[in-house]
PDB file of C-alpha atoms and ligand atoms in Angstrom:
ATOM      1  CA  UNK A   1      89.494  85.141 120.974  1.00 52.00           C
ATOM      2  CA  UNK A   2      87.024  88.084 122.097  1.00 55.00           C
ATOM      3  CA  UNK A   3      83.512  88.469 122.659  1.00 55.00           C
ATOM      4  CA  UNK A   4      83.862  92.304 122.794  1.00 68.00           C
ATOM      5  CA  UNK A   5      83.188  94.050 119.488  1.00 71.00           C
ATOM      6  CA  UNK A   6      86.065  96.412 118.553  1.00 78.00           C
ATOM      7  CA  UNK A   7      85.479 100.150 118.919  1.00 80.00           C
ATOM      8  CA  UNK A   8      85.003 100.592 115.142  1.00 83.00           C
ATOM      9  CA  UNK A   9      82.381  99.292 112.556  1.00 90.00           C
ATOM     10  CA  UNK A  10      82.727  95.834 111.266  1.00 94.00           C
ATOM     11  CA  UNK A  11      81.334  94.699 107.793  1.00 95.00           C
ATOM     12  CA  UNK A  12      80.015  91.222 107.190  1.00 96.00           C
ATOM     13  CA  UNK A  13      81.463  89.764 103.964  1.00 97.00           C
ATOM     14  CA  UNK A  14      81.507  86.323 102.213  1.00 97.00           C
ATOM     15  CA  UNK A  15      83.878  84.399 100.285  1.00 98.00           C
ATOM     16  CA  UNK A  16      82.894  84.902  96.725  1.00 98.00           C
ATOM     17  CA  UNK A  17      85.698  82.732  95.394  1.00 98.00           C
ATOM     18  CA  UNK A  18      89.095  81.356  96.378  1.00 98.00           C
ATOM     19  CA  UNK A  19      92.253  80.107  94.785  1.00 98.00           C
ATOM     20  CA  UNK A  20      95.676  78.775  95.672  1.00 97.00           C
ATOM     21  CA  UNK A  21      98.343  81.278  94.854  1.00 98.00           C
ATOM     22  CA  UNK A  22     100.967  78.869  95.993  1.00 98.00           C
ATOM     23  CA  UNK A  23     100.545  75.728  98.282  1.00 97.00           C
ATOM     24  CA  UNK A  24     100.709  78.047 101.401  1.00 97.00           C
ATOM     25  CA  UNK A  25      99.045  81.030 100.154  1.00 98.00           C
ATOM     26  CA  UNK A  26      95.314  81.276  99.554  1.00 98.00           C
ATOM     27  CA  UNK A  27      93.542  84.217  97.687  1.00 98.00           C
ATOM     28  CA  UNK A  28      90.193  85.022  98.937  1.00 98.00           C
ATOM     29  CA  UNK A  29      87.838  87.244  96.905  1.00 98.00           C
ATOM     30  CA  UNK A  30      85.137  89.163  98.558  1.00 98.00           C
ATOM     31  CA  UNK A  31      82.933  92.233  97.673  1.00 95.00           C
ATOM     32  CA  UNK A  32      84.819  95.010  99.002  1.00 92.00           C
ATOM     33  CA  UNK A  33      82.102  97.585  98.187  1.00 90.00           C
ATOM     34  CA  UNK A  34      81.395  98.126 101.740  1.00 91.00           C
ATOM     35  CA  UNK A  35      84.711  99.860 102.409  1.00 91.00           C
ATOM     36  CA  UNK A  36      84.383 103.596 102.339  1.00 90.00           C
ATOM     37  CA  UNK A  37      88.126 104.368 103.101  1.00 88.00           C
ATOM     38  CA  UNK A  38      89.642 102.569 100.239  1.00 91.00           C
ATOM     39  CA  UNK A  39      91.834 104.722  97.761  1.00 89.00           C
ATOM     40  CA  UNK A  40      92.383 102.819  94.684  1.00 83.00           C
ATOM     41  CA  UNK A  41      95.672 104.691  94.004  1.00 84.00           C
ATOM     42  CA  UNK A  42      97.408 103.788  97.230  1.00 94.00           C
ATOM     43  CA  UNK A  43      98.677 100.391  97.506  1.00 97.00           C
ATOM     44  CA  UNK A  44      99.326  98.156 100.631  1.00 97.00           C
ATOM     45  CA  UNK A  45      96.248  99.520 102.499  1.00 97.00           C
ATOM     46  CA  UNK A  46      95.182  97.225 105.042  1.00 97.00           C
ATOM     47  CA  UNK A  47      92.280  96.288 107.236  1.00 97.00           C
ATOM     48  CA  UNK A  48      91.484  94.025 110.118  1.00 96.00           C
ATOM     49  CA  UNK A  49      89.909  90.618 109.477  1.00 97.00           C
ATOM     50  CA  UNK A  50      87.895  88.936 112.069  1.00 96.00           C
ATOM     51  CA  UNK A  51      86.692  85.242 111.588  1.00 96.00           C
ATOM     52  CA  UNK A  52      84.182  83.011 113.310  1.00 94.00           C
ATOM     53  CA  UNK A  53      85.359  81.339 116.348  1.00 87.00           C
ATOM     54  CA  UNK A  54      84.333  77.792 117.427  1.00 78.00           C
ATOM     55  CA  UNK A  55      82.392  79.152 120.488  1.00 80.00           C
ATOM     56  CA  UNK A  56      80.270  81.155 118.141  1.00 79.00           C
ATOM     57  CA  UNK A  57      82.143  84.347 118.991  1.00 84.00           C
ATOM     58  CA  UNK A  58      84.512  86.192 116.701  1.00 85.00           C
ATOM     59  CA  UNK A  59      88.422  86.080 116.669  1.00 84.00           C
ATOM     60  CA  UNK A  60      90.497  89.001 117.649  1.00 85.00           C
ATOM     61  CA  UNK A  61      91.164  91.062 114.427  1.00 94.00           C
ATOM     62  CA  UNK A  62      94.217  90.538 112.465  1.00 96.00           C
ATOM     63  CA  UNK A  63      95.807  92.988 109.839  1.00 97.00           C
ATOM     64  CA  UNK A  64      95.486  91.969 105.992  1.00 98.00           C
ATOM     65  CA  UNK A  65      96.561  93.820 103.010  1.00 98.00           C
ATOM     66  CA  UNK A  66      94.277  94.771 100.155  1.00 98.00           C
ATOM     67  CA  UNK A  67      96.141  92.591  97.608  1.00 98.00           C
ATOM     68  CA  UNK A  68      93.938  93.966  94.554  1.00 97.00           C
ATOM     69  CA  UNK A  69      90.724  96.032  94.545  1.00 95.00           C
ATOM     70  CA  UNK A  70      88.682  96.507  91.145  1.00 94.00           C
ATOM     71  CA  UNK A  71      86.385  99.358  91.514  1.00 92.00           C
ATOM     72  CA  UNK A  72      84.471  98.277  88.519  1.00 93.00           C
ATOM     73  CA  UNK A  73      83.322  95.064  90.013  1.00 94.00           C
ATOM     74  CA  UNK A  74      83.966  95.733  93.795  1.00 94.00           C
ATOM     75  CA  UNK A  75      85.914  92.681  93.884  1.00 97.00           C
ATOM     76  CA  UNK A  76      88.615  92.627  96.599  1.00 97.00           C
ATOM     77  CA  UNK A  77      91.470  90.120  96.921  1.00 98.00           C
ATOM     78  CA  UNK A  78      93.024  89.101 100.150  1.00 98.00           C
ATOM     79  CA  UNK A  79      96.121  86.781 100.087  1.00 98.00           C
ATOM     80  CA  UNK A  80      96.266  84.695 103.398  1.00 98.00           C
ATOM     81  CA  UNK A  81      99.554  83.060 104.382  1.00 98.00           C
ATOM     82  CA  UNK A  82      98.713  79.599 105.790  1.00 97.00           C
ATOM     83  CA  UNK A  83     101.124  79.252 108.638  1.00 95.00           C
ATOM     84  CA  UNK A  84      99.269  76.304 110.356  1.00 88.00           C
ATOM     85  CA  UNK A  85      96.608  75.919 112.972  1.00 82.00           C
ATOM     86  CA  UNK A  86      98.290  78.036 115.556  1.00 86.00           C
ATOM     87  CA  UNK A  87      96.537  81.111 114.401  1.00 93.00           C
ATOM     88  CA  UNK A  88      92.746  81.392 114.186  1.00 95.00           C
ATOM     89  CA  UNK A  89      92.734  83.332 110.939  1.00 96.00           C
ATOM     90  CA  UNK A  90      95.310  81.360 109.135  1.00 96.00           C
ATOM     91  CA  UNK A  91      93.331  77.995 110.279  1.00 95.00           C
ATOM     92  CA  UNK A  92      90.092  79.553 109.215  1.00 96.00           C
ATOM     93  CA  UNK A  93      91.413  80.672 105.886  1.00 97.00           C
ATOM     94  CA  UNK A  94      92.755  77.296 104.875  1.00 96.00           C
ATOM     95  CA  UNK A  95      89.397  75.665 105.680  1.00 96.00           C
ATOM     96  CA  UNK A  96      86.801  78.218 104.462  1.00 97.00           C
ATOM     97  CA  UNK A  97      84.797  77.589 101.407  1.00 97.00           C
ATOM     98  CA  UNK A  98      82.936  79.733  99.041  1.00 98.00           C
ATOM     99  CA  UNK A  99      79.809  81.265 100.884  1.00 97.00           C
ATOM    100  CA  UNK A 100      81.788  81.316 104.120  1.00 96.00           C
ATOM    101  CA  UNK A 101      81.229  84.514 106.192  1.00 96.00           C
ATOM    102  CA  UNK A 102      83.470  86.647 108.112  1.00 96.00           C
ATOM    103  CA  UNK A 103      83.910  90.371 109.066  1.00 96.00           C
ATOM    104  CA  UNK A 104      86.326  92.976 108.046  1.00 97.00           C
ATOM    105  CA  UNK A 105      87.000  96.643 109.404  1.00 96.00           C
ATOM    106  CA  UNK A 106      87.480  99.581 107.004  1.00 95.00           C
ATOM    107  CA  UNK A 107      90.865 100.147 105.878  1.00 95.00           C
ATOM    108  CA  UNK A 108      93.139 101.798 108.204  1.00 94.00           C
ATOM    109  CA  UNK A 109      93.058 105.554 107.458  1.00 92.00           C
ATOM    110  CA  UNK A 110      96.808 105.860 107.713  1.00 92.00           C
ATOM    111  CA  UNK A 111      97.659 102.830 105.719  1.00 95.00           C
ATOM    112  CA  UNK A 112      98.934 102.615 102.242  1.00 96.00           C
ATOM    113  CA  UNK A 113     101.918 103.319 100.535  1.00 96.00           C
ATOM    114  CA  UNK A 114     102.430 106.657  98.625  1.00 94.00           C
ATOM    115  CA  UNK A 115     104.245 106.732  95.380  1.00 94.00           C
ATOM    116  CA  UNK A 116     105.993 109.853  95.095  1.00 90.00           C
ATOM    117  CA  UNK A 117     106.747 111.201  91.513  1.00 89.00           C
ATOM    118  CA  UNK A 118     110.381 111.963  92.295  1.00 90.00           C
ATOM    119  CA  UNK A 119     111.237 108.331  93.564  1.00 94.00           C
ATOM    120  CA  UNK A 120     113.160 106.413  90.941  1.00 94.00           C
ATOM    121  CA  UNK A 121     114.207 103.294  92.667  1.00 97.00           C
ATOM    122  CA  UNK A 122     112.454 101.014  95.059  1.00 97.00           C
ATOM    123  CA  UNK A 123     114.010  98.228  97.163  1.00 98.00           C
ATOM    124  CA  UNK A 124     111.171  95.942  98.439  1.00 98.00           C
ATOM    125  CA  UNK A 125     112.107  93.392 101.159  1.00 98.00           C
ATOM    126  CA  UNK A 126     109.495  90.927 102.492  1.00 98.00           C
ATOM    127  CA  UNK A 127     108.486  87.569 103.670  1.00 97.00           C
ATOM    128  CA  UNK A 128     105.419  85.723 102.692  1.00 97.00           C
ATOM    129  CA  UNK A 129     103.271  88.191 104.686  1.00 98.00           C
ATOM    130  CA  UNK A 130     104.781  91.208 102.955  1.00 98.00           C
ATOM    131  CA  UNK A 131     104.177  89.711  99.516  1.00 98.00           C
ATOM    132  CA  UNK A 132     100.516  90.941  99.002  1.00 98.00           C
ATOM    133  CA  UNK A 133     101.717  94.493  99.784  1.00 98.00           C
ATOM    134  CA  UNK A 134     104.657  94.081  97.456  1.00 98.00           C
ATOM    135  CA  UNK A 135     102.516  92.820  94.675  1.00 98.00           C
ATOM    136  CA  UNK A 136     100.127  95.728  94.998  1.00 98.00           C
ATOM    137  CA  UNK A 137     102.993  98.165  95.151  1.00 98.00           C
ATOM    138  CA  UNK A 138     104.678  96.718  92.080  1.00 98.00           C
ATOM    139  CA  UNK A 139     101.389  97.100  90.172  1.00 97.00           C
ATOM    140  CA  UNK A 140     101.113 100.623  91.112  1.00 97.00           C
ATOM    141  CA  UNK A 141     104.613 101.764  90.049  1.00 97.00           C
ATOM    142  CA  UNK A 142     104.992 103.862  86.912  1.00 96.00           C
ATOM    143  CA  UNK A 143     107.011 102.440  83.940  1.00 97.00           C
ATOM    144  CA  UNK A 144     109.752 105.015  84.689  1.00 96.00           C
ATOM    145  CA  UNK A 145     110.642 103.324  88.178  1.00 97.00           C
ATOM    146  CA  UNK A 146     113.033 100.516  88.834  1.00 97.00           C
ATOM    147  CA  UNK A 147     112.151  97.901  91.450  1.00 97.00           C
ATOM    148  CA  UNK A 148     114.147  95.205  93.130  1.00 98.00           C
ATOM    149  CA  UNK A 149     112.231  92.663  95.190  1.00 98.00           C
ATOM    150  CA  UNK A 150     113.955  90.496  97.775  1.00 98.00           C
ATOM    151  CA  UNK A 151     111.404  87.819  98.916  1.00 98.00           C
ATOM    152  CA  UNK A 152     111.932  85.360 101.511  1.00 97.00           C
ATOM    153  CA  UNK A 153     109.777  82.116 101.133  1.00 97.00           C
ATOM    154  CA  UNK A 154     109.941  78.573 102.394  1.00 95.00           C
ATOM    155  CA  UNK A 155     111.211  76.969  99.119  1.00 95.00           C
ATOM    156  CA  UNK A 156     110.921  77.405  95.402  1.00 96.00           C
ATOM    157  CA  UNK A 157     107.393  76.239  95.345  1.00 97.00           C
ATOM    158  CA  UNK A 158     106.169  79.262  97.133  1.00 97.00           C
ATOM    159  CA  UNK A 159     107.425  81.701  94.382  1.00 98.00           C
ATOM    160  CA  UNK A 160     104.613  83.565  92.829  1.00 98.00           C
ATOM    161  CA  UNK A 161     104.263  85.816  89.780  1.00 97.00           C
ATOM    162  CA  UNK A 162     104.843  89.391  90.166  1.00 98.00           C
ATOM    163  CA  UNK A 163     104.242  92.033  87.519  1.00 98.00           C
ATOM    164  CA  UNK A 164     104.945  95.686  87.178  1.00 98.00           C
ATOM    165  CA  UNK A 165     105.223  98.354  84.554  1.00 98.00           C
ATOM    166  CA  UNK A 166     108.430  99.363  86.232  1.00 97.00           C
ATOM    167  CA  UNK A 167     111.770  97.785  85.386  1.00 98.00           C
ATOM    168  CA  UNK A 168     111.651  94.838  87.953  1.00 98.00           C
ATOM    169  CA  UNK A 169     114.133  92.196  89.268  1.00 98.00           C
ATOM    170  CA  UNK A 170     112.904  89.794  91.825  1.00 98.00           C
ATOM    171  CA  UNK A 171     115.312  87.504  93.962  1.00 98.00           C
ATOM    172  CA  UNK A 172     113.566  84.654  95.751  1.00 98.00           C
ATOM    173  CA  UNK A 173     115.591  83.741  98.972  1.00 97.00           C
ATOM    174  CA  UNK A 174     114.510  80.050 100.099  1.00 96.00           C
ATOM    175  CA  UNK A 175     114.472  79.341 103.722  1.00 92.00           C
ATOM    176  CA  UNK A 176     114.699  75.499 102.651  1.00 87.00           C
ATOM    177  CA  UNK A 177     113.982  74.194 106.204  1.00 79.00           C
ATOM    178  CA  UNK A 178     115.175  77.072 108.303  1.00 74.00           C
ATOM    179  CA  UNK A 179     112.552  78.307 110.731  1.00 70.00           C
ATOM    180  CA  UNK A 180     110.766  81.507 109.389  1.00 64.00           C
ATOM    181  CA  UNK A 181     111.677  83.959 112.292  1.00 60.00           C
ATOM    182  CA  UNK A 182     115.363  82.524 112.622  1.00 68.00           C
ATOM    183  CA  UNK A 183     116.199  83.143 109.070  1.00 77.00           C
ATOM    184  CA  UNK A 184     118.811  85.945 108.188  1.00 91.00           C
ATOM    185  CA  UNK A 185     118.349  85.960 104.542  1.00 95.00           C
ATOM    186  CA  UNK A 186     116.791  89.275 104.251  1.00 97.00           C
ATOM    187  CA  UNK A 187     119.259  90.821 106.593  1.00 97.00           C
ATOM    188  CA  UNK A 188     122.204  89.424 104.654  1.00 96.00           C
ATOM    189  CA  UNK A 189     120.753  91.144 101.494  1.00 97.00           C
ATOM    190  CA  UNK A 190     120.182  94.263 103.277  1.00 97.00           C
ATOM    191  CA  UNK A 191     123.822  94.139 104.453  1.00 97.00           C
ATOM    192  CA  UNK A 192     125.273  93.707 101.019  1.00 97.00           C
ATOM    193  CA  UNK A 193     122.952  95.172  98.488  1.00 97.00           C
ATOM    194  CA  UNK A 194     123.860  98.074  96.428  1.00 96.00           C
ATOM    195  CA  UNK A 195     121.648 100.958  97.337  1.00 96.00           C
ATOM    196  CA  UNK A 196     121.105 103.356  94.409  1.00 92.00           C
ATOM    197  CA  UNK A 197     122.213 106.938  94.984  1.00 86.00           C
ATOM    198  CA  UNK A 198     119.340 108.079  93.140  1.00 86.00           C
ATOM    199  CA  UNK A 199     116.064 108.931  94.804  1.00 89.00           C
ATOM    200  CA  UNK A 200     115.294 105.629  96.542  1.00 94.00           C
ATOM    201  CA  UNK A 201     112.583 104.181  98.790  1.00 97.00           C
ATOM    202  CA  UNK A 202     113.258 101.051 100.896  1.00 98.00           C
ATOM    203  CA  UNK A 203     110.077  99.124 101.979  1.00 98.00           C
ATOM    204  CA  UNK A 204     110.271  96.303 104.539  1.00 98.00           C
ATOM    205  CA  UNK A 205     107.620  93.917 105.854  1.00 98.00           C
ATOM    206  CA  UNK A 206     108.496  90.615 107.584  1.00 97.00           C
ATOM    207  CA  UNK A 207     108.828  88.993 111.030  1.00 95.00           C
ATOM    208  CA  UNK A 208     109.191  91.728 113.601  1.00 95.00           C
ATOM    209  CA  UNK A 209     112.443  90.791 115.105  1.00 94.00           C
ATOM    210  CA  UNK A 210     114.078  90.383 111.627  1.00 95.00           C
ATOM    211  CA  UNK A 211     112.691  93.746 110.694  1.00 97.00           C
ATOM    212  CA  UNK A 212     114.094  95.414 113.734  1.00 96.00           C
ATOM    213  CA  UNK A 213     117.543  94.100 112.856  1.00 96.00           C
ATOM    214  CA  UNK A 214     117.237  95.307 109.197  1.00 97.00           C
ATOM    215  CA  UNK A 215     115.993  98.703 110.308  1.00 98.00           C
ATOM    216  CA  UNK A 216     118.987  99.077 112.534  1.00 97.00           C
ATOM    217  CA  UNK A 217     121.398  97.835 110.023  1.00 97.00           C
ATOM    218  CA  UNK A 218     120.038 100.163 107.197  1.00 97.00           C
ATOM    219  CA  UNK A 219     120.067 103.193 109.404  1.00 97.00           C
ATOM    220  CA  UNK A 220     123.045 102.839 111.518  1.00 97.00           C
ATOM    221  CA  UNK A 221     125.575 100.901 109.273  1.00 97.00           C
ATOM    222  CA  UNK A 222     124.286 101.604 105.740  1.00 96.00           C
ATOM    223  CA  UNK A 223     123.661 105.211 106.450  1.00 95.00           C
ATOM    224  CA  UNK A 224     120.132 105.135 104.967  1.00 96.00           C
ATOM    225  CA  UNK A 225     118.127 108.225 105.514  1.00 95.00           C
ATOM    226  CA  UNK A 226     115.227 107.766 108.015  1.00 95.00           C
ATOM    227  CA  UNK A 227     112.719 109.290 105.671  1.00 94.00           C
ATOM    228  CA  UNK A 228     113.378 106.862 102.817  1.00 94.00           C
ATOM    229  CA  UNK A 229     112.803 103.712 104.978  1.00 97.00           C
ATOM    230  CA  UNK A 230     109.309 102.162 105.632  1.00 97.00           C
ATOM    231  CA  UNK A 231     110.172  99.016 107.763  1.00 97.00           C
ATOM    232  CA  UNK A 232     107.224  97.297 109.577  1.00 97.00           C
ATOM    233  CA  UNK A 233     106.959  93.977 111.610  1.00 97.00           C
ATOM    234  CA  UNK A 234     104.075  92.217 110.160  1.00 97.00           C
ATOM    235  CA  UNK A 235     103.998  89.326 112.700  1.00 96.00           C
ATOM    236  CA  UNK A 236     106.220  88.197 115.595  1.00 95.00           C
ATOM    237  CA  UNK A 237     107.375  84.590 116.538  1.00 92.00           C
ATOM    238  CA  UNK A 238     105.426  83.258 119.439  1.00 92.00           C
ATOM    239  CA  UNK A 239     103.255  86.236 119.713  1.00 93.00           C
ATOM    240  CA  UNK A 240      99.586  86.152 118.713  1.00 93.00           C
ATOM    241  CA  UNK A 241      98.103  89.387 117.280  1.00 90.00           C
ATOM    242  CA  UNK A 242     101.476  91.200 117.284  1.00 90.00           C
ATOM    243  CA  UNK A 243     101.204  94.922 116.559  1.00 86.00           C
ATOM    244  CA  UNK A 244     104.264  96.818 115.429  1.00 81.00           C
ATOM    245  CA  UNK A 245     104.207 100.328 116.393  1.00 64.00           C
ATOM    246  CA  UNK A 246     104.506 101.451 112.674  1.00 50.00           C
ATOM    247  CA  UNK A 247     101.727  99.066 111.415  1.00 47.00           C
TER     248      UNK A 247
HETATM  249  C1  FAD B   1      99.791  96.006 108.011  1.00 61.03           C
HETATM  250  C2  FAD B   1      99.977  94.418 108.009  1.00 61.03           C
HETATM  251  C3  FAD B   1      99.456  93.651 106.835  1.00 61.03           C
HETATM  252  C4  FAD B   1      99.461  92.336 106.790  1.00 61.03           C
HETATM  253  N1  FAD B   1      99.020  91.697 105.646  1.00 61.03           N
HETATM  254  C5  FAD B   1      99.003  90.478 105.559  1.00 61.03           C
HETATM  255  C6  FAD B   1      98.561  89.723 104.479  1.00 61.03           C
HETATM  256  O1  FAD B   1      98.054  90.397 103.464  1.00 61.03           O
HETATM  257  N2  FAD B   1      98.556  88.313 104.425  1.00 61.03           N
HETATM  258  C7  FAD B   1      98.930  87.462 105.578  1.00 61.03           C
HETATM  259  O2  FAD B   1      98.767  86.413 105.514  1.00 61.03           O
HETATM  260  N3  FAD B   1      99.363  88.180 106.478  1.00 61.03           N
HETATM  261  C8  FAD B   1      99.356  89.544 106.692  1.00 61.03           C
HETATM  262  N4  FAD B   1      99.875  90.232 107.728  1.00 61.03           N
HETATM  263  C9  FAD B   1     100.325  89.329 108.979  1.00 61.03           C
HETATM  264  C10 FAD B   1      99.162  88.868 109.802  1.00 61.03           C
HETATM  265  O3  FAD B   1      98.352  89.887 110.133  1.00 61.03           O
HETATM  266  C11 FAD B   1      99.746  88.026 110.881  1.00 61.03           C
HETATM  267  O4  FAD B   1     100.594  86.905 110.211  1.00 61.03           O
HETATM  268  C12 FAD B   1      98.912  87.435 111.839  1.00 61.03           C
HETATM  269  O5  FAD B   1      99.461  87.023 113.008  1.00 61.03           O
HETATM  270  C13 FAD B   1      98.078  86.151 111.320  1.00 61.03           C
HETATM  271  O6  FAD B   1      96.965  85.864 112.380  1.00 61.03           O
HETATM  272  P1  FAD B   1      96.555  84.379 112.966  1.00 61.03           P
HETATM  273  O7  FAD B   1      95.265  84.457 113.595  1.00 61.03           O
HETATM  274  O8  FAD B   1      96.847  83.430 111.869  1.00 61.03           O
HETATM  275  O9  FAD B   1      98.003  84.185 113.979  1.00 61.03           O
HETATM  276  P2  FAD B   1      98.057  84.842 115.441  1.00 61.03           P
HETATM  277  O10 FAD B   1      97.067  84.421 116.225  1.00 61.03           O
HETATM  278  O11 FAD B   1      98.206  86.275 115.338  1.00 61.03           O
HETATM  279  O12 FAD B   1      99.457  84.094 115.853  1.00 61.03           O
HETATM  280  C14 FAD B   1      99.495  82.690 116.343  1.00 61.03           C
HETATM  281  C15 FAD B   1     100.941  82.220 116.325  1.00 61.03           C
HETATM  282  O13 FAD B   1     101.195  82.141 114.801  1.00 61.03           O
HETATM  283  C16 FAD B   1     102.359  82.717 114.611  1.00 61.03           C
HETATM  284  N5  FAD B   1     102.295  83.478 113.264  1.00 61.03           N
HETATM  285  C17 FAD B   1     101.543  84.461 112.862  1.00 61.03           C
HETATM  286  N6  FAD B   1     101.792  84.811 111.677  1.00 61.03           N
HETATM  287  C18 FAD B   1     102.754  83.838 111.119  1.00 61.03           C
HETATM  288  C19 FAD B   1     103.325  83.621 109.809  1.00 61.03           C
HETATM  289  N7  FAD B   1     103.145  84.374 108.862  1.00 61.03           N
HETATM  290  N8  FAD B   1     104.257  82.588 109.785  1.00 61.03           N
HETATM  291  C20 FAD B   1     104.652  81.827 110.950  1.00 61.03           C
HETATM  292  N9  FAD B   1     103.955  81.982 112.102  1.00 61.03           N
HETATM  293  C21 FAD B   1     103.128  82.946 112.219  1.00 61.03           C
HETATM  294  C22 FAD B   1     102.612  83.850 115.815  1.00 61.03           C
HETATM  295  O14 FAD B   1     104.066  83.989 115.973  1.00 61.03           O
HETATM  296  C23 FAD B   1     101.927  83.221 116.964  1.00 61.03           C
HETATM  297  O15 FAD B   1     102.693  82.243 117.457  1.00 61.03           O
HETATM  298  C24 FAD B   1      99.891  91.546 108.033  1.00 61.03           C
HETATM  299  C25 FAD B   1     100.308  92.240 109.072  1.00 61.03           C
HETATM  300  C26 FAD B   1     100.293  93.746 109.165  1.00 61.03           C
HETATM  301  C27 FAD B   1     100.698  94.301 110.494  1.00 61.03           C
END
């Protein structure tokens, strides 16, 4: 928790509506018209969320993805993974009701995933925290693209609908009781998946230790070109407010 305001502007927002995407993912809709840095064509942009703390202060900021933004209505969706009470933002998101207030920063100026016209194949790896960005990337891909998603989730009940104009295949990898950060499911896929020889981008977002292992594997053992790979730790087991260098 922090009583010090961060060195950038915060915008007060309220929960306009909320719905359960899955039992452990809650979608909160706000009016995102306050954000000046949003670039609608760029999926996976992110900002910081600050929630009220019990002592009347605000929590430290945590990074969350613009899941969807509708410029016509200004409505912006954020998908919160509910991982229990150990994190102030997760605990708040689980309980907050329509009308509840919180604060957000503007979108990070270097955030977002550029879709290059020459790229044909996309391999997208993520755990639950990466799914909002994966969903947004898929919705931004052209029909000419091919996308393969490998998504690690707790169990089959956490699968969600993903749509794209691109040719899409989605593989859900169920932990089925294994601890999130101890799972090797994504790494196992990264080891064995066929990597298309055509222009390909590989995007990875999950627990930081897993992402580091996948990054090493893809670069050192699978010979993936560094410029094709976007791999970011979105959280780290046992560490509050983890910041990966690439986030
Ligand atoms: C660029 C970026 C975009 C992100 N987008 C999203 C998003 O759209 N939706 C989303 O839900 N998350 C997203 N995250 C991840 C989110 O910022 C972290 O999960 C954050 O730690 C949650 O804050 P907290 O207050 O709940 O927990 P913290 O106070 O940061 O952590 C408290 C404890 O909870 C553990 N913890 C944190 N996250 C998880 C988790 N997912 N599962 C299990 N244990 C966890 C930590 O290891 C720590 O022990 C994103 C992260 C980055 C870097």
